[in-house]
Amino acid sequence: MLQGKKKMIRCLFFISLLIHTTLAQKAPKNPPHDVPQAPAKKWLTHSGNQPEVVARGGFYGLFPEASLPAISMAMQTSLQDMVVLCNLQMTKDGVGFCLSDIRLENSTNIALVYPKGQKTYKVNGKDVRGWFAVDYVADELLSNVTLIQNIFSRPSLFDSLYPVSTIEAVQDANISKFWLNVQYDAFYTQHKVSVLEYVQAALKFAPIEIISSPEIGFLKSLKVNKGTKLIFEFLDANEVEPTTNQTYGSIVKDLARVKSFASGIVVPKGYIWPVNPDKYLGAPTTLVSDAHKLGLEVYASGFANDITASYNYSYDPSNEYLQFIDNAEFSVDGVITDFPPTASQAIACFAQNRNGTKPRKGQPLVISSNGASGVYPGSTDLSYHQAVEDGADIIDCSVQMTKDGVAFCLDSADLMGDTTAMTSFMSRTSSVPEIQNNSGIFSFDLSWTEIQSLKQTPAKKNSGKFITLAEFLDFAKAKAVTGVLINIQNAAYLASKKGLDIVGAVNTALSNATLDKQSTQQIMIQSDDSSVLSKFKHVPTYKRVLFINEKIGNAPKQTVEEIKKYADAVNVPRSSVVEISDSFATRFTSVVKDMHAANISVYVHVLMNEFINVPFDYFSDPTVELATYVQGGLVDGVVTDYPATASRYLGSPCSNPDDTSLPYTILPAEPGALVDSVQNPEAKPPAAAPLPPLEVADVVDPPLPPVTNVATNGPPAAAPAPPASGALANVANFGLSLVAILVFSVLSVRH
C-alpha cells in the first residue's frame, strides 16, 4: 500500500509541475556557453563561495510546507543550486514525513480527520498537546490527511489540496541538494521509533547533502560519508539541549567543542545580528567570524518576507539578507528561508552591488511619495534628503497653504493624521465637506508660525521639520535631482472660501527659483483638477500630470483625447494597472495601453514595502511587485514611499530580461496565474466586479473660481464649488490590510 502511495505522490508531482509552469519567474538557469559570463564575486563565506539559499519546505511562504507545488515552485524561482530543507517527523511504522511542527494539526487537517486523536506528550521536558505522527501509520496519513497553510498572513487557497510529503517524495522531485533536519530524536526514541536507523537507511536510498539536529547525541551517533555534512542547530539561547542539559546559550560559547562532531552550525538570526526592543539592530556579534576561524560554516535561520523585522531594513526583505551576506566583516554561508526567490535575488542581483549600475536609458522614473516617507515622516527635510540619497529621480511636494498665504509641503491639508495638531489646536477643528467627509484641523486655518510649532506624531518619533515650497525648490536645485513634482490640491475651495491663490503661489515659487526658464530639471505639475493643469499650459517645459485616484479598468478613446488637452501624463493607483481581488493579482487592465496609444505617460501610485500591501502573486516581495509594473505593466514611473527599493531594482542587472548571461533574472508575476493554478473552481476566491471605465465627466472640471478677498466684508460665500473630477467618494485601495488577509484565510474553503 505504501509503495502505491509513493507512486501516487510522484504522479501528483508531475501534474503539479505542469500546473505551475506558468508561474515560473526565472530566466534560464544555464546561460548559453557562447555568452560571456560576469566575473565571479568574492565572498566572505568560510569557503569563499556564494552563500547558499536553503528553502525550508520548498516555497513555504506561498504553498503549504513541503507540498510538491512548494518544491516545484521553489526550484523554478530560485538559484540553480538551491537546497531544499525538510524537518523530519516519524510515523509509528518508521516512515519519515517533511513537516516542521511536531503537532500535525498546525500544518494539516488531521484534527478534522481524526478528531479524537489529540494527546499530550513530554517533548524536551515540556507537556505538548496535539496530534502526533508517532500515533499513526504512514498509510493513515497519506490516505486521509492533507496539508494546510498554518501562517494566516499566507494564502489558504491551496489548503487541503495536497497530501503530506514523505522524505522520499521530496527527494524524487529532482532537487539539486537535500537537507534533512532531525528535531526530535529523543522524543521518537522514547516512543520506540528509531530515527537513527531511518536516517542511516535513507542515506543508502538517495543522497542527503546535509543532516542537522539540535541534539548533540544524535549527531555523534551518525555514520556518514564525506558527501554529507553534519550541522548542529542552535535553538533559542534559553532552551536546553537534551543530551548535555546545557542551554544553547552556553554551548555557543564553546564552538571548538561543536567542531568535534559537526562541520557547521545553524543559528537563529538574532545570534548574529541582535534586534533591540525598539526594533532597531544592535551591534553584530562575532559568532560568524569566530566560527569561520574554527572551520565551521554558519547558516542563519528564520528568514521570511511576511514577518516584521528590524526597522533598519525598511520593510524590504532583500535588505535583511544583505545585512547577513554583504557586509565588510563577514558573510554567512547560507540562509534558511520560506521565500527562496527573495534570497536568490539578494545574492545574485543586489549583493556586492551597493552602488548599483546606472539605470538603462528609457527605464521608468522613480518618483518619491512625500519624500522617502517610509523611512522618515513624509514631507519633511529628512524625508527629502533620504529620497535623494536613495536614488529618487523625481522628488515631490504636495502643496498646502497656511491662512497667511505660505505654501509648504504636506500630504494632506488635514493636520490631524500626521501631526500633533490635536493637542494644540483642537478648537480649530472644522468640517469641510468639499475636501473630506470627516472633520479635521486644516492648514489653511493656521498660520505658518503655528504650523512650525507642530511635531510629527509620536509614532513617527517627531523627527524632521516642515519646509516651505520655496525651500523645497531650493533643495531640489542644490541636489540637481532629475526633476520635481508639484501636487496641487483643493485649488477651487481655497480660492472661493479662503481667499488663497495656491496656483499663483506655485507659479511665483517656480518663477523665483527660475525653474520656469530652464529645461535641465523636469518640472511636473500634478493635480486632480483639469482647470488647475490648464493654468500651467503657458510654460511648455512643464509636464502636466492628471492625478486619478479612482480605480479604473480602461480609458475609452474619447476620454483619453480629453485628457490630452490638459495633461501629458496620468498618475493612477496600482489597482488600475493590475486588478487585485482578495489579495491576488487577477489581470492587467488596458489603462496603460489606452494611454500610451495617445502618447500619454502613465505613473502608478503608491508602492509600499510593507508585506501587507503586497499581493500574494508578488511573493510578499516589493521587488517582484516593481518588476510586475515595470516589465509587465510597462508603466513610465513608479511613485513609492521607498525610493531605495525601486532604484536598487532598476539599477540591478537582473532587471534586464534580455540579458541571457545572468544566472538569475527578476521577472514579473503573471496576474491570474496563481489563482488559475487551482483547478477546483470552488476553491478559488470569487471573481471581482469589473472595474469601471474612466469617463469624460471624471476628467473635465469647471473653471477655477476667482480668488475672493476674505479679509474684507465681501459678499456672502458662494455655493460650494462642484467636486473635482478626481474627488469621488471611493478612495483608491493603496494596499491590502492585514485584517483582510486574516479574514480571507479564515473564510477560505477547506475541502
CSV table of C-alpha atoms in Angstrom, one decimal, residues 265-638:
chain,number,residue,atom,x,y,z
A,265,ILE,CA,26.1,25.4,12.7
A,266,VAL,CA,22.6,26.8,12.2
A,267,VAL,CA,21.6,29.7,14.4
A,268,PRO,CA,18.6,32.0,14.6
A,269,LYS,CA,19.3,35.4,13.1
A,270,GLY,CA,19.5,37.1,16.5
A,271,TYR,CA,22.6,35.2,17.4
A,272,ILE,CA,24.4,37.2,14.6
A,273,TRP,CA,22.5,40.5,14.4
A,274,PRO,CA,20.6,41.1,17.6
A,275,VAL,CA,17.5,43.3,17.4
A,276,ASN,CA,16.9,45.7,20.3
A,277,PRO,CA,13.5,46.1,22.0
A,278,ASP,CA,12.9,49.3,19.9
A,279,LYS,CA,13.1,47.1,16.8
A,280,TYR,CA,16.4,48.5,15.6
A,281,LEU,CA,19.6,46.5,15.0
A,282,GLY,CA,22.2,46.2,17.8
A,283,ALA,CA,25.8,45.6,17.1
A,284,PRO,CA,26.7,42.3,15.4
A,285,THR,CA,28.2,39.5,17.4
A,286,THR,CA,31.5,37.9,16.5
A,287,LEU,CA,29.8,34.5,16.1
A,288,VAL,CA,30.3,34.1,12.3
A,289,SER,CA,34.0,35.2,12.4
A,290,ASP,CA,34.7,33.0,15.4
A,291,ALA,CA,33.1,30.0,13.8
A,292,HIS,CA,34.9,30.5,10.5
A,293,LYS,CA,38.2,30.7,12.3
A,294,LEU,CA,37.5,27.2,13.7
A,295,GLY,CA,36.5,25.9,10.3
A,296,LEU,CA,32.7,25.9,11.0
A,297,GLU,CA,30.2,27.0,8.4
A,298,VAL,CA,27.4,29.2,9.6
A,299,TYR,CA,23.8,29.1,8.4
A,300,ALA,CA,21.3,31.7,9.6
A,301,SER,CA,17.6,30.7,10.0
A,302,GLY,CA,14.3,32.5,10.4
A,303,PHE,CA,14.1,34.5,7.2
A,304,ALA,CA,10.6,35.2,5.8
A,305,ASN,CA,9.1,38.1,3.9
A,306,ASP,CA,5.9,38.3,5.9
A,307,ILE,CA,7.2,38.8,9.4
A,308,THR,CA,8.1,42.2,10.8
A,309,ALA,CA,11.9,42.5,11.0
A,310,SER,CA,14.1,45.4,12.2
A,311,TYR,CA,13.2,48.9,11.1
A,312,ASN,CA,16.7,49.2,9.6
A,313,TYR,CA,15.5,47.1,6.7
A,314,SER,CA,12.7,49.5,5.7
A,315,TYR,CA,10.4,46.5,5.3
A,316,ASP,CA,12.4,45.3,2.3
A,317,PRO,CA,13.2,41.7,2.9
A,318,SER,CA,16.2,41.9,0.5
A,319,ASN,CA,17.8,44.3,2.8
A,320,GLU,CA,17.8,41.8,5.6
A,321,TYR,CA,19.6,39.2,3.5
A,322,LEU,CA,22.2,41.7,2.5
A,323,GLN,CA,22.9,42.5,6.2
A,324,PHE,CA,24.0,38.9,6.6
A,325,ILE,CA,25.8,38.2,3.4
A,326,ASP,CA,27.1,41.6,2.2
A,327,ASN,CA,28.9,43.5,5.0
A,328,ALA,CA,32.5,44.4,5.3
A,329,GLU,CA,33.2,41.9,8.2
A,330,PHE,CA,31.6,38.5,7.3
A,331,SER,CA,29.1,36.6,5.3
A,332,VAL,CA,27.0,33.7,6.5
A,333,ASP,CA,27.4,30.5,4.4
A,334,GLY,CA,23.7,30.2,3.8
A,335,VAL,CA,20.3,31.5,4.7
A,336,ILE,CA,17.3,29.3,5.6
A,337,THR,CA,14.1,31.0,4.2
A,338,ASP,CA,10.5,30.5,3.5
A,339,PHE,CA,10.8,32.7,0.4
A,340,PRO,CA,13.8,31.4,-1.7
A,341,PRO,CA,13.2,33.7,-4.7
A,342,THR,CA,13.9,36.8,-2.5
A,343,ALA,CA,17.1,35.2,-1.1
A,344,SER,CA,18.2,34.3,-4.6
A,345,GLN,CA,17.8,37.9,-5.9
A,346,ALA,CA,19.6,39.3,-2.9
A,347,ILE,CA,22.6,37.0,-3.5
A,348,ALA,CA,22.6,37.1,-7.3
A,349,CYS,CA,21.4,40.6,-8.0
A,350,PHE,CA,22.0,43.0,-5.1
A,351,ALA,CA,24.9,41.7,-3.1
A,352,GLN,CA,28.2,43.5,-3.9
A,353,ASN,CA,26.3,45.9,-6.0
A,354,ARG,CA,25.6,48.5,-3.3
A,355,ASN,CA,26.4,51.4,-5.6
A,356,GLY,CA,24.4,49.8,-8.4
A,357,THR,CA,24.7,50.5,-12.1
A,358,LYS,CA,23.1,53.3,-13.9
A,359,PRO,CA,19.6,52.5,-15.0
A,360,ARG,CA,19.3,51.7,-18.6
A,361,LYS,CA,18.0,54.5,-20.9
A,362,GLY,CA,14.3,54.7,-21.1
A,363,GLN,CA,13.7,53.0,-17.7
A,364,PRO,CA,10.7,54.2,-15.6
A,365,LEU,CA,11.2,57.2,-13.3
A,366,VAL,CA,11.5,56.7,-9.5
A,367,ILE,CA,9.1,59.3,-8.0
A,368,SER,CA,9.1,59.8,-4.3
A,369,SER,CA,5.8,59.9,-2.3
A,370,ASN,CA,6.3,62.8,0.1
A,371,GLY,CA,10.0,62.1,0.0
A,372,ALA,CA,11.2,58.8,1.4
A,373,SER,CA,8.1,58.7,3.7
A,374,GLY,CA,8.5,55.0,4.5
A,375,VAL,CA,11.8,55.9,6.2
A,376,TYR,CA,11.2,59.3,7.7
A,377,PRO,CA,8.0,61.3,8.3
A,378,GLY,CA,6.7,62.4,5.0
A,379,SER,CA,7.2,65.9,3.5
A,380,THR,CA,10.0,66.8,6.0
A,381,ASP,CA,13.5,67.8,5.3
A,382,LEU,CA,14.7,64.4,6.4
A,383,SER,CA,12.4,62.5,4.0
A,384,TYR,CA,13.6,64.6,1.1
A,385,HIS,CA,17.2,64.2,1.9
A,386,GLN,CA,16.7,60.4,2.2
A,387,ALA,CA,14.8,60.3,-1.1
A,388,VAL,CA,17.7,61.9,-2.9
A,389,GLU,CA,20.2,59.7,-1.2
A,390,ASP,CA,18.1,56.6,-2.1
A,391,GLY,CA,18.1,57.4,-5.8
A,392,ALA,CA,14.8,59.1,-6.5
A,393,ASP,CA,14.7,60.7,-9.9
A,394,ILE,CA,11.7,63.0,-9.0
A,395,ILE,CA,11.0,64.3,-5.6
A,396,ASP,CA,7.5,65.5,-4.8
A,397,CYS,CA,5.8,68.2,-2.8
A,398,SER,CA,2.1,68.2,-2.2
A,399,VAL,CA,1.4,71.9,-1.6
A,400,GLN,CA,-0.7,73.1,1.2
A,401,MET,CA,-1.5,76.7,2.2
A,402,THR,CA,-1.5,78.4,5.6
A,403,LYS,CA,-4.0,81.1,6.3
A,404,ASP,CA,-1.3,83.7,5.9
A,405,GLY,CA,-0.5,82.5,2.4
A,406,VAL,CA,2.6,80.4,2.9
A,407,ALA,CA,2.9,77.4,0.6
A,408,PHE,CA,4.5,74.4,2.2
A,409,CYS,CA,4.8,70.6,1.6
A,410,LEU,CA,2.5,68.2,3.3
A,411,ASP,CA,0.5,65.2,2.0
A,412,SER,CA,-2.9,66.5,3.3
A,413,ALA,CA,-4.5,69.8,4.3
A,414,ASP,CA,-5.8,68.0,7.3
A,415,LEU,CA,-3.1,68.1,10.1
A,416,MET,CA,-4.8,65.7,12.4
A,417,GLY,CA,-3.4,62.5,10.9
A,418,ASP,CA,0.3,63.2,10.8
A,419,THR,CA,1.0,65.9,13.3
A,420,THR,CA,0.3,66.8,16.9
A,421,ALA,CA,-2.3,69.4,15.9
A,422,MET,CA,-5.0,67.9,18.1
A,423,THR,CA,-3.0,68.6,21.3
A,424,SER,CA,-2.6,72.3,20.5
A,425,PHE,CA,-5.4,73.3,18.2
A,426,MET,CA,-8.4,71.2,19.0
A,427,SER,CA,-10.5,74.4,18.9
A,428,ARG,CA,-9.7,74.9,15.2
A,429,THR,CA,-11.5,71.6,14.3
A,430,SER,CA,-13.9,72.2,11.4
A,431,SER,CA,-15.9,70.3,8.8
A,432,VAL,CA,-15.0,70.9,5.1
A,433,PRO,CA,-17.1,68.5,3.0
A,434,GLU,CA,-15.6,69.9,-0.2
A,435,ILE,CA,-12.3,68.3,0.9
A,436,GLN,CA,-13.2,65.3,3.1
A,437,ASN,CA,-16.1,63.7,4.9
A,438,ASN,CA,-14.5,63.8,8.4
A,439,SER,CA,-13.8,66.8,10.5
A,440,GLY,CA,-10.2,68.0,10.7
A,441,ILE,CA,-7.7,70.7,11.6
A,442,PHE,CA,-6.7,72.3,8.3
A,443,SER,CA,-3.6,74.0,7.4
A,444,PHE,CA,-5.5,77.0,5.9
A,445,ASP,CA,-6.9,77.8,9.3
A,446,LEU,CA,-3.4,78.1,10.9
A,447,SER,CA,-0.5,80.5,10.3
A,448,TRP,CA,2.9,79.3,9.2
A,449,THR,CA,4.3,80.1,12.7
A,450,GLU,CA,1.6,77.8,14.2
A,451,ILE,CA,2.4,75.1,11.6
A,452,GLN,CA,6.1,75.2,12.5
A,453,SER,CA,5.2,74.6,16.2
A,454,LEU,CA,3.7,71.2,15.4
A,455,LYS,CA,5.6,68.0,15.6
A,456,GLN,CA,5.1,64.7,13.7
A,457,THR,CA,3.0,62.2,15.6
A,458,PRO,CA,4.9,60.3,18.3
A,459,ALA,CA,4.7,57.1,16.3
A,460,LYS,CA,7.0,58.8,13.8
A,461,LYS,CA,9.4,60.0,16.5
A,462,ASN,CA,8.8,63.7,15.9
A,463,SER,CA,11.7,63.7,13.5
A,464,GLY,CA,12.2,66.2,10.7
A,465,LYS,CA,10.8,69.6,10.1
A,466,PHE,CA,8.3,71.0,7.7
A,467,ILE,CA,9.6,73.0,4.7
A,468,THR,CA,8.1,75.7,2.5
A,469,LEU,CA,7.7,75.2,-1.2
A,470,ALA,CA,10.4,77.7,-1.8
A,471,GLU,CA,12.8,75.7,0.5
A,472,PHE,CA,11.8,72.5,-1.3
A,473,LEU,CA,12.7,74.0,-4.7
A,474,ASP,CA,16.0,75.4,-3.5
A,475,PHE,CA,16.9,72.0,-2.1
A,476,ALA,CA,16.0,70.3,-5.4
A,477,LYS,CA,18.2,72.7,-7.4
A,478,ALA,CA,21.1,72.3,-5.0
A,479,LYS,CA,20.9,68.5,-5.2
A,480,ALA,CA,20.5,68.6,-9.0
A,481,VAL,CA,17.8,65.9,-9.0
A,482,THR,CA,16.3,64.9,-12.3
A,483,GLY,CA,13.1,66.8,-11.5
A,484,VAL,CA,10.3,67.7,-9.1
A,485,LEU,CA,6.6,67.0,-9.0
A,486,ILE,CA,4.4,69.7,-7.5
A,487,ASN,CA,1.0,68.4,-6.5
A,488,ILE,CA,-1.8,71.0,-6.2
A,489,GLN,CA,-4.9,70.2,-4.2
A,490,ASN,CA,-8.2,71.9,-3.3
A,491,ALA,CA,-7.5,75.0,-5.5
A,492,ALA,CA,-11.2,75.8,-6.1
A,493,TYR,CA,-12.1,75.7,-2.4
A,494,LEU,CA,-9.0,77.7,-1.3
A,495,ALA,CA,-9.8,80.4,-3.9
A,496,SER,CA,-13.5,80.7,-3.2
A,497,LYS,CA,-13.7,80.1,0.5
A,498,LYS,CA,-10.3,81.1,1.9
A,499,GLY,CA,-9.1,83.7,-0.5
A,500,LEU,CA,-5.9,81.7,-1.1
A,501,ASP,CA,-4.4,81.5,-4.5
A,502,ILE,CA,-2.5,78.2,-4.5
A,503,VAL,CA,-2.0,78.3,-8.3
A,504,GLY,CA,-0.4,81.7,-8.1
A,505,ALA,CA,1.7,80.7,-5.1
A,506,VAL,CA,3.2,77.7,-7.1
A,507,ASN,CA,3.7,79.8,-10.2
A,508,THR,CA,5.5,82.5,-8.1
A,509,ALA,CA,7.7,80.0,-6.3
A,510,LEU,CA,8.8,78.3,-9.6
A,511,SER,CA,9.5,81.7,-11.2
A,512,ASN,CA,11.5,82.9,-8.1
A,513,ALA,CA,13.6,79.7,-8.4
A,514,THR,CA,14.0,80.4,-12.1
A,515,LEU,CA,12.7,76.9,-12.8
A,516,ASP,CA,10.2,78.2,-15.4
A,517,LYS,CA,13.1,79.4,-17.6
A,518,GLN,CA,15.2,76.2,-17.8
A,519,SER,CA,14.9,72.7,-19.2
A,520,THR,CA,17.7,70.9,-17.2
A,521,GLN,CA,15.4,69.7,-14.5
A,522,GLN,CA,12.0,68.3,-15.3
A,523,ILE,CA,9.1,70.2,-13.7
A,524,MET,CA,5.9,68.2,-13.2
A,525,ILE,CA,2.7,69.9,-12.2
A,526,GLN,CA,0.2,67.4,-10.9
A,527,SER,CA,-3.5,67.9,-10.0
A,528,ASP,CA,-6.8,66.0,-10.0
A,529,ASP,CA,-8.3,69.2,-11.4
A,530,SER,CA,-8.1,69.8,-15.1
A,531,SER,CA,-8.6,73.5,-14.7
A,532,VAL,CA,-5.5,73.7,-12.4
A,533,LEU,CA,-3.5,72.0,-15.1
A,534,SER,CA,-4.7,74.5,-17.7
A,535,LYS,CA,-3.2,77.3,-15.7
A,536,PHE,CA,0.3,75.9,-16.4
A,537,LYS,CA,-0.1,75.5,-20.1
A,538,HIS,CA,1.9,78.7,-20.7
A,539,VAL,CA,5.2,77.1,-19.8
A,540,PRO,CA,5.9,74.4,-22.4
A,541,THR,CA,8.7,72.8,-20.4
A,542,TYR,CA,6.3,71.8,-17.6
A,543,LYS,CA,4.9,68.3,-17.8
A,544,ARG,CA,1.3,68.3,-16.6
A,545,VAL,CA,0.1,65.2,-14.7
A,546,LEU,CA,-3.5,64.3,-14.2
A,547,PHE,CA,-3.9,62.6,-10.8
A,548,ILE,CA,-6.6,59.9,-10.9
A,549,ASN,CA,-7.4,58.4,-7.6
A,550,GLU,CA,-10.3,56.1,-8.6
A,551,LYS,CA,-9.8,52.5,-9.7
A,552,ILE,CA,-10.5,52.2,-13.4
A,553,GLY,CA,-10.3,49.3,-15.8
A,554,ASN,CA,-9.9,51.1,-19.1
A,555,ALA,CA,-9.8,54.5,-20.7
A,556,PRO,CA,-12.0,54.9,-23.7
A,557,LYS,CA,-10.6,56.9,-26.7
A,558,GLN,CA,-12.9,59.8,-26.1
A,559,THR,CA,-11.7,60.2,-22.5
A,560,VAL,CA,-8.1,59.8,-23.5
A,561,GLU,CA,-8.5,62.5,-26.1
A,562,GLU,CA,-10.0,64.8,-23.5
A,563,ILE,CA,-7.1,64.1,-21.1
A,564,LYS,CA,-4.7,65.0,-23.9
A,565,LYS,CA,-6.0,68.6,-23.8
A,566,TYR,CA,-4.9,69.1,-20.3
A,567,ALA,CA,-2.1,66.6,-19.4
A,568,ASP,CA,1.0,64.9,-20.7
A,569,ALA,CA,0.8,62.1,-18.1
A,570,VAL,CA,-1.6,60.4,-15.7
A,571,ASN,CA,-0.9,59.1,-12.2
A,572,VAL,CA,-3.1,56.1,-11.4
A,573,PRO,CA,-3.5,53.7,-8.5
A,574,ARG,CA,-1.8,50.3,-8.6
A,575,SER,CA,-5.1,48.5,-9.0
A,576,SER,CA,-5.8,50.5,-12.2
A,577,VAL,CA,-2.8,48.8,-13.8
A,578,VAL,CA,-3.1,45.3,-12.2
A,579,GLU,CA,-6.5,44.3,-10.8
A,580,ILE,CA,-6.5,42.8,-7.3
A,581,SER,CA,-9.1,40.5,-5.8
A,582,ASP,CA,-8.9,39.0,-2.3
A,583,SER,CA,-5.1,39.7,-2.2
A,584,PHE,CA,-4.4,38.1,-5.5
A,585,ALA,CA,-3.5,39.8,-8.8
A,586,THR,CA,-6.0,38.8,-11.4
A,587,ARG,CA,-5.2,40.6,-14.6
A,588,PHE,CA,-3.6,43.6,-16.3
A,589,THR,CA,-6.1,46.3,-17.2
A,590,SER,CA,-5.9,48.1,-20.5
A,591,VAL,CA,-5.2,51.5,-18.9
A,592,VAL,CA,-1.5,51.7,-19.8
A,593,LYS,CA,-2.1,50.6,-23.3
A,594,ASP,CA,-5.0,53.1,-23.8
A,595,MET,CA,-2.9,56.0,-22.5
A,596,HIS,CA,0.2,55.1,-24.4
A,597,ALA,CA,-1.8,55.0,-27.6
A,598,ALA,CA,-2.2,58.7,-27.2
A,599,ASN,CA,1.4,59.2,-26.1
A,600,ILE,CA,0.3,59.9,-22.5
A,601,SER,CA,2.8,58.7,-19.9
A,602,VAL,CA,1.5,56.5,-17.0
A,603,TYR,CA,2.8,56.7,-13.5
A,604,VAL,CA,1.5,54.3,-10.8
A,605,HIS,CA,1.0,55.1,-7.1
A,606,VAL,CA,1.7,54.3,-4.3
A,607,LEU,CA,4.2,51.4,-3.9
A,608,MET,CA,4.9,50.4,-0.4
A,609,ASN,CA,7.3,47.8,1.0
A,610,GLU,CA,5.2,46.6,3.9
A,611,PHE,CA,4.2,43.0,3.1
A,612,ILE,CA,0.5,43.6,4.0
A,613,ASN,CA,0.3,45.8,0.9
A,614,VAL,CA,1.9,43.3,-1.5
A,615,PRO,CA,-0.4,40.7,-3.1
A,616,PHE,CA,0.5,37.1,-2.8
A,617,ASP,CA,1.4,36.8,-6.5
A,618,TYR,CA,4.4,39.1,-5.8
A,619,PHE,CA,5.7,36.7,-3.1
A,620,SER,CA,5.2,39.4,-0.4
A,621,ASP,CA,8.3,41.0,-2.1
A,622,PRO,CA,8.2,44.7,-3.2
A,623,THR,CA,10.9,44.0,-5.8
A,624,VAL,CA,8.7,41.5,-7.6
A,625,GLU,CA,5.9,44.0,-7.5
A,626,LEU,CA,8.1,46.6,-9.1
A,627,ALA,CA,9.1,44.1,-11.8
A,628,THR,CA,5.5,43.4,-12.5
A,629,TYR,CA,4.6,47.1,-13.0
A,630,VAL,CA,7.8,47.9,-14.9
A,631,GLN,CA,8.2,44.8,-17.1
A,632,GLY,CA,4.7,43.6,-17.2
A,633,GLY,CA,2.6,46.7,-16.8
A,634,LEU,CA,5.1,48.9,-18.8
A,635,VAL,CA,4.5,52.0,-16.6
A,636,ASP,CA,6.6,55.1,-17.1
A,637,GLY,CA,7.2,55.8,-13.5
A,638,VAL,CA,6.6,54.4,-10.0
